[in-house]
Amino acid sequence: MSSRTIITMPGDGIGQIVLPEAIRVLDAAGFEAEYLHADIGWEFWCTEGNALPDRTIDLLAEHRVGLFGAITSKPKNEATAELDPSLQDKGYVYYSPIVGLRQRFDLDISIRPCRSFTGNPLNFIRQSVDGGFEEPEVDVVVFRQNTEGLYAGVEWTDPPANVMDALRSHPKFAAFADVPGPDLAVSTRIFSRAACRRIMEEAFLYAEKHGYRSVTVCEKPNVIRETSGMLEHEAREVAANHPDIALWSTNIDAQTMWLTKNPENYGVIVAGNMFGDIISDAFAGLVGGLGFAASSNIGKDVAVFEPTHGSAPKYFELDPPIVNPVAMILSATMMLDHIGENGLAETIRKAVSSVVVDGDVRTYDMSKLSGGQGVVDQGAAPTTVLTDAIIAALDR
Ligand code: NAI
Ligand code: MG
């Protein structure tokens, strides 16, 4: 096995807890790598006025694969207030460094698997017609467009005159023609054909490789005709090259209803940035929530793997740490898959699975306790104990 260099960006809060746990598992599974730490997050905003220092960008540009924990973001004014006094009034503006990374490296596809582990007490169950309960096996992988759409940041309150002129050129803008500029907020939803094409192609290839029978485009083309329509159009063209995989189309609103009605029917789901953000959290909620939700940000050159949860600051200082390391560990397995270490990835996923099935070692979220220092006395496993159990299960 060749040795790789992996850039580790623990970031803030519990990112600093869960990322080292994932590396413990990678080491124990026999993955050989050199880990290079890279600075990112709140501390660097406060001391340098930049939460994503150039040295971190350089490291990622060179080594191309990163593991990311979580960052803390705060609203603009709070962020400015915490800036080092020597940097105040120098025009520094806070930007989320993970959003910055996605844009800087064009990490345009986020893959978010939502798979239920047998025996997870957090799995979704629904009532069956006979009054009993059934637990559908959820195995959904959301492909979220990660750089465009409503999150691209092209927006204004009180748009400048040339933007107003362009807006007025659209007949439907007549409805807003009399609204004073300061009372008008515009957030654009821009899709590009190349990005639509790429995410559809990657989604179909993924479905083919992993045996999914359907790819569902989850948008709203009947209303948002241009952007959703473009993604749908590309989906149909790409689908023509994959006759063995069904192309389905759902509207985002209806999909959130079908989510609990028949989640087992879906395979790969593709959506634009915002709908993808929503539907991936929704499916993650069926399979254990934030403690289990892994994700990747994949560009053409660089890829970064991260749990979807944030820095959970209220749990950072607890001793021993209590948060669930599984989302981070599963994100690390996605990294292994990405670099071709699929066997190791599968070994680790099997170990996670067998620990969940055993049910002897559960963090507070898996025990359905509300978080806090007391949970260990109530029988919840600390973070490191769950990791130890996963490591012990690697040999099974
Ligand atoms: P959060 O994901 O940090 O925490 C929400 C709640 O989810 C926690 O209070 C906890 O109950 C639970 N939780 C999260 N991770 C868990 C884990 N591994 N095990 C068990 N329970 C877990 O989201 P919140 O509270 O909205 O944001 C906190 C900070 O994180 C904010 O500054 C926010 O901007 C940032 N954030 C960063 C993200 C990132 O780095 N990609 C994503 C989401 C939020
Ligand atoms: Mg989200």
XYZ file of C-alpha atoms and ligand atoms in Angstrom:
441
model
C 0.000 0.000 0.000
C 1.436 3.359 -0.956
C 1.723 6.043 1.662
C -0.394 9.142 1.112
C -0.302 12.663 2.452
C -3.602 13.769 3.942
C -4.264 17.341 5.020
C -6.055 17.418 8.370
C -8.142 20.464 9.252
C -9.770 19.844 12.644
C -11.013 23.445 12.834
C -13.120 24.428 15.824
C -15.000 22.884 18.716
C -15.785 19.202 18.410
C -13.968 19.102 15.060
C -10.867 18.927 17.258
C -12.343 15.947 19.087
C -13.720 13.818 16.275
C -10.985 14.221 13.668
C -8.236 12.634 15.806
C -10.668 9.780 16.553
C -11.067 9.113 12.825
C -7.294 9.020 12.445
C -7.039 6.515 15.292
C -9.408 4.267 13.343
C -7.522 4.773 10.058
C -4.250 3.884 11.805
C -5.738 0.822 13.468
C -7.153 -0.356 10.135
C -3.632 -0.231 8.690
C -4.015 2.804 6.439
C -0.565 4.256 5.926
C -0.481 8.003 5.537
C 1.312 11.104 6.565
C -1.040 13.641 8.112
C -0.220 17.317 7.705
C -2.098 19.684 9.996
C -3.582 22.797 8.395
C -4.938 25.845 10.210
C -8.571 26.769 9.686
C -11.328 28.317 11.740
C -12.224 30.879 14.322
C -8.820 31.294 15.993
C -7.307 32.371 12.657
C -10.124 34.792 11.982
C -9.518 36.420 15.369
C -5.724 36.567 15.149
C -5.148 36.992 11.399
C -8.451 38.270 10.020
C -8.678 35.156 7.825
C -10.345 31.892 8.872
C -8.881 30.179 5.799
C -5.186 31.152 5.694
C -3.312 30.975 2.378
C -0.910 28.379 3.832
C -3.868 26.012 4.223
C -4.936 26.605 0.623
C -1.362 25.913 -0.515
C -1.209 22.633 1.408
C -4.487 21.435 -0.080
C -3.503 22.534 -3.569
C -0.346 20.471 -3.221
C -1.725 17.334 -1.602
C -5.337 17.381 -2.887
C -7.028 15.308 -0.190
C -8.267 16.740 3.076
C -10.115 15.680 6.199
C -12.080 18.473 7.800
C -13.697 18.553 11.269
C -15.965 21.558 11.730
C -15.795 25.298 12.046
C -17.595 27.871 14.138
C -19.283 30.684 12.234
C -20.851 33.768 13.781
C -22.940 36.609 12.355
C -21.005 39.467 10.777
C -21.133 41.934 13.688
C -20.233 39.365 16.335
C -17.349 38.185 14.168
C -15.996 41.701 13.802
C -16.232 42.289 17.543
C -14.025 39.253 18.263
C -11.313 40.300 15.838
C -7.971 41.155 17.454
C -7.943 44.883 18.337
C -4.952 45.440 16.045
C -7.045 44.213 13.086
C -10.211 46.169 13.849
C -11.337 48.756 11.290
C -8.994 47.366 8.634
C -11.790 46.135 6.407
C -11.641 42.427 7.334
C -14.908 40.612 6.618
C -15.693 37.153 8.003
C -16.471 34.384 5.506
C -17.152 30.758 6.385
C -13.905 28.934 5.577
C -15.645 25.703 4.540
C -17.805 27.581 2.044
C -14.584 29.356 1.020
C -12.821 26.015 0.460
C -15.680 24.720 -1.685
C -15.525 27.829 -3.855
C -11.724 28.172 -3.978
C -11.205 24.606 -5.201
C -14.498 24.308 -7.071
C -15.553 21.373 -4.893
C -18.789 21.334 -6.834
C -20.228 17.984 -5.818
C -21.162 17.058 -2.286
C -21.960 13.385 -1.816
C -23.993 12.628 1.292
C -24.805 8.980 1.948
C -27.762 8.319 4.246
C -27.756 4.606 5.066
C -29.396 3.004 8.043
C -27.261 0.728 10.182
C -29.161 -2.309 11.414
C -29.853 -1.991 15.115
C -29.411 1.761 15.342
C -32.017 2.903 17.874
C -32.156 6.227 15.995
C -33.431 4.619 12.775
C -36.776 5.821 11.462
C -39.714 3.499 12.065
C -43.267 3.899 10.779
C -46.570 2.422 11.687
C -47.789 -0.412 9.481
C -51.426 -0.970 8.524
C -51.873 -3.710 11.138
C -50.883 -1.257 13.882
C -47.410 -2.697 14.228
C -44.192 -1.003 13.266
C -41.832 -1.411 10.380
C -38.305 -0.141 9.919
C -37.588 0.657 6.269
C -34.023 0.112 5.150
C -32.874 3.521 3.988
C -30.023 3.550 1.495
C -29.995 6.937 -0.160
C -27.055 8.936 -1.478
C -27.688 12.628 -2.021
C -25.629 14.450 -4.654
C -25.815 18.127 -3.759
C -24.510 20.770 -6.163
C -22.078 22.496 -3.845
C -21.035 25.804 -5.397
C -23.873 27.403 -7.365
C -27.533 28.263 -6.925
C -28.836 30.213 -3.987
C -25.594 29.756 -2.034
C -23.339 31.314 -4.674
C -23.669 34.662 -2.932
C -24.806 36.780 -5.893
C -27.334 38.896 -4.010
C -28.316 42.429 -3.084
C -30.560 44.474 -0.902
C -31.151 47.747 -2.785
C -29.674 46.445 -6.038
C -27.524 48.852 -8.091
C -29.101 50.672 -11.061
C -27.747 48.361 -13.745
C -29.134 45.325 -11.928
C -32.477 47.102 -11.562
C -32.466 47.822 -15.291
C -31.865 44.168 -16.051
C -34.613 43.098 -13.670
C -37.060 45.578 -15.187
C -36.442 44.037 -18.586
C -38.276 40.907 -17.376
C -42.068 41.172 -17.729
C -42.676 39.422 -14.399
C -40.713 42.089 -12.586
C -43.651 44.447 -13.088
C -45.030 43.067 -9.817
C -42.054 44.623 -7.962
C -41.637 47.761 -10.051
C -42.892 50.111 -7.333
C -40.910 48.634 -4.438
C -38.267 51.128 -3.207
C -34.697 49.826 -3.630
C -33.894 49.586 0.096
C -37.005 47.427 0.503
C -36.005 45.050 -2.251
C -33.829 41.989 -1.572
C -32.644 39.803 -4.442
C -30.784 36.497 -4.053
C -30.036 34.940 -7.414
C -30.263 31.256 -8.241
C -27.670 30.702 -10.941
C -27.043 27.244 -12.454
C -24.490 26.582 -15.164
C -24.970 23.828 -17.725
C -21.456 22.488 -17.159
C -22.069 22.040 -13.428
C -25.499 20.457 -14.048
C -23.946 18.080 -16.531
C -21.072 17.139 -14.262
C -23.216 16.352 -11.236
C -25.623 14.273 -13.333
C -22.793 12.328 -14.927
C -21.151 11.668 -11.576
C -24.485 10.643 -10.044
C -25.203 8.106 -12.786
C -21.661 6.717 -12.636
C -22.014 6.363 -8.874
C -25.379 4.622 -9.248
C -23.902 2.234 -11.786
C -20.836 1.475 -9.705
C -22.750 0.903 -6.483
C -25.761 -0.928 -7.857
C -28.488 1.689 -7.399
C -31.422 1.227 -9.734
C -32.601 4.833 -9.864
C -31.383 8.395 -9.963
C -33.934 10.978 -8.845
C -33.672 14.653 -9.731
C -35.250 16.495 -6.818
C -36.026 20.068 -7.848
C -39.097 22.123 -8.775
C -39.045 22.508 -12.564
C -42.753 23.274 -12.858
C -42.164 26.556 -11.002
C -38.428 27.312 -11.131
C -38.376 26.588 -14.828
C -34.989 27.835 -15.887
C -32.614 26.474 -13.238
C -34.457 23.316 -12.191
C -35.328 22.890 -15.857
C -31.674 22.951 -16.877
C -30.744 20.278 -14.347
C -33.656 18.124 -15.533
C -32.661 18.565 -19.146
C -29.104 17.465 -18.463
C -30.447 14.579 -16.399
C -32.469 13.286 -19.350
C -29.495 13.525 -21.683
C -27.161 11.745 -19.304
C -29.807 9.123 -18.478
C -29.952 8.171 -22.155
C -26.414 6.801 -21.779
C -27.435 4.674 -18.777
C -30.435 2.640 -19.895
C -30.232 0.267 -16.912
C -30.816 3.020 -14.376
C -34.228 4.647 -14.064
C -34.426 8.436 -14.059
C -37.064 9.733 -11.681
C -38.060 13.302 -11.028
C -39.615 14.577 -7.816
C -40.488 18.027 -6.558
C -38.612 19.021 -3.414
C -41.813 19.657 -1.446
C -43.369 16.322 -2.346
C -40.050 14.588 -1.728
C -40.033 15.730 1.880
C -43.426 14.040 2.263
C -42.349 10.828 0.513
C -39.286 10.909 2.720
C -41.198 9.338 5.578
C -43.753 7.515 3.454
C -41.411 5.384 1.366
C -37.751 6.324 1.896
C -36.673 2.792 0.959
C -37.742 3.413 -2.650
C -35.035 5.968 -3.375
C -31.406 5.461 -4.383
C -29.296 8.319 -5.688
C -30.907 11.761 -5.397
C -29.537 14.840 -7.182
C -30.439 18.411 -6.290
C -29.182 21.960 -6.523
C -27.337 23.548 -3.642
C -30.201 24.553 -1.365
C -32.602 21.690 -2.048
C -29.663 19.312 -1.713
C -28.786 20.820 1.647
C -32.366 20.366 2.820
C -33.049 16.900 1.495
C -29.719 15.503 2.706
C -30.392 16.648 6.271
C -33.910 15.276 5.997
C -32.712 11.812 4.961
C -29.896 11.936 7.535
C -32.596 12.375 10.161
C -33.991 8.948 9.225
C -30.687 7.162 9.808
C -29.317 8.591 13.031
C -28.959 12.325 12.482
C -25.870 14.425 12.844
C -23.841 11.815 14.692
C -24.031 9.601 11.571
C -24.117 12.098 8.694
C -20.954 11.939 6.582
C -20.157 13.933 3.469
C -17.604 14.692 0.820
C -16.836 17.774 -1.242
C -15.446 16.632 -4.564
C -13.780 18.821 -7.160
C -11.839 17.847 -10.258
C -8.494 18.193 -8.441
C -9.162 18.398 -4.712
C -11.508 16.564 -2.365
C -12.383 17.321 1.259
C -14.265 14.946 3.549
C -16.257 16.145 6.548
C -19.097 15.248 8.874
C -22.133 17.421 8.157
C -22.383 18.484 11.786
C -20.873 21.711 13.044
C -18.574 22.531 15.939
C -21.216 21.981 18.691
C -19.404 24.457 20.993
C -21.472 23.548 24.051
C -19.961 20.050 24.035
C -16.383 20.991 23.258
C -15.198 21.564 26.817
C -16.780 18.491 28.360
C -14.347 16.065 29.931
C -14.544 13.300 28.866
C -15.863 14.272 25.413
C -19.293 12.784 24.691
C -19.995 13.471 21.016
C -20.448 10.728 18.465
C -17.330 10.190 16.307
C -19.145 8.023 13.720
C -20.003 10.831 11.256
C -16.326 11.785 11.101
C -15.201 8.144 10.865
C -17.641 7.495 8.012
C -16.383 10.646 6.290
C -12.875 9.186 6.531
C -14.139 5.993 4.848
C -15.438 8.157 1.997
C -11.913 9.521 1.693
C -10.568 5.963 1.506
C -13.058 5.135 -1.258
C -12.008 8.275 -3.119
C -8.343 7.295 -3.154
C -9.060 3.701 -4.091
C -8.725 2.070 -0.671
C -12.196 0.567 -0.931
C -11.322 -2.579 0.999
C -10.143 -0.613 4.019
C -13.202 1.616 3.802
C -15.474 -1.415 3.824
C -13.611 -2.949 6.770
C -14.145 0.195 8.816
C -17.819 0.484 7.848
C -18.344 -3.135 8.852
C -16.724 -2.431 12.216
C -19.020 0.564 12.774
C -21.952 -1.565 11.745
C -21.133 -4.384 14.143
C -20.682 -1.968 17.066
C -24.082 -0.456 16.289
C -25.697 -3.908 16.064
C -24.083 -5.029 19.354
C -25.553 -1.995 21.071
C -23.261 -2.309 24.099
C -21.395 0.918 23.448
C -23.499 3.942 22.577
C -22.810 7.652 22.759
C -25.468 9.883 24.308
C -27.259 10.577 21.037
C -27.604 6.853 20.333
C -28.957 6.414 23.874
C -31.507 9.184 23.247
C -30.214 11.262 26.158
C -29.979 15.019 26.053
C -26.336 16.007 25.939
C -24.300 17.223 28.900
C -21.658 16.119 31.380
C -24.066 13.821 33.194
C -24.650 11.459 30.290
C -21.677 9.249 31.098
C -23.151 8.541 34.554
C -26.379 7.672 32.775
C -24.591 4.973 30.794
C -23.593 6.810 27.609
C -20.165 5.979 26.237
C -17.647 8.811 25.949
C -16.395 9.543 22.424
C -13.129 7.636 22.832
C -14.862 4.537 24.162
C -17.039 4.284 21.049
C -13.927 4.703 18.889
C -12.163 1.988 20.914
C -15.092 -0.358 20.308
C -14.947 0.321 16.557
C -11.208 -0.346 16.556
C -11.734 -3.575 18.484
C -14.336 -4.627 15.909
C -11.964 -4.142 12.963
C -10.600 -7.658 13.374
C -13.944 -9.390 13.531
P -23.970 21.644 15.288
O -24.008 20.614 14.207
O -22.640 22.089 15.739
O -24.733 21.103 16.552
C -26.133 20.946 16.646
C -26.462 19.881 17.652
O -26.322 18.615 17.036
C -25.529 19.829 18.843
O -25.886 20.682 19.840
C -25.671 18.391 19.240
O -26.863 18.242 19.955
C -25.799 17.690 17.939
N -24.532 17.159 17.418
C -23.709 17.725 16.488
N -22.675 16.937 16.254
C -22.827 15.847 17.025
C -22.073 14.658 17.227
N -20.938 14.404 16.553
N -22.524 13.753 18.114
C -23.655 13.965 18.783
N -24.422 15.050 18.651
C -24.014 15.975 17.762
O -24.824 22.887 14.743
P -25.121 24.309 15.419
O -25.288 24.188 16.887
O -26.204 24.865 14.598
O -23.823 25.178 15.123
C -22.703 25.264 15.980
C -21.577 25.952 15.222
O -21.152 25.088 14.144
C -21.988 27.266 14.576
O -20.934 28.189 14.735
C -22.191 26.918 13.109
O -21.949 28.006 12.273
C -21.166 25.831 12.919
N -21.460 24.880 11.833
C -20.406 24.452 11.096
C -20.578 23.510 10.099
C -19.358 23.018 9.401
O -18.264 23.156 9.898
N -19.485 22.390 8.234
C -21.908 22.965 9.784
C -22.944 23.407 10.681
C -22.714 24.351 11.661
Mg -26.868 21.715 6.000
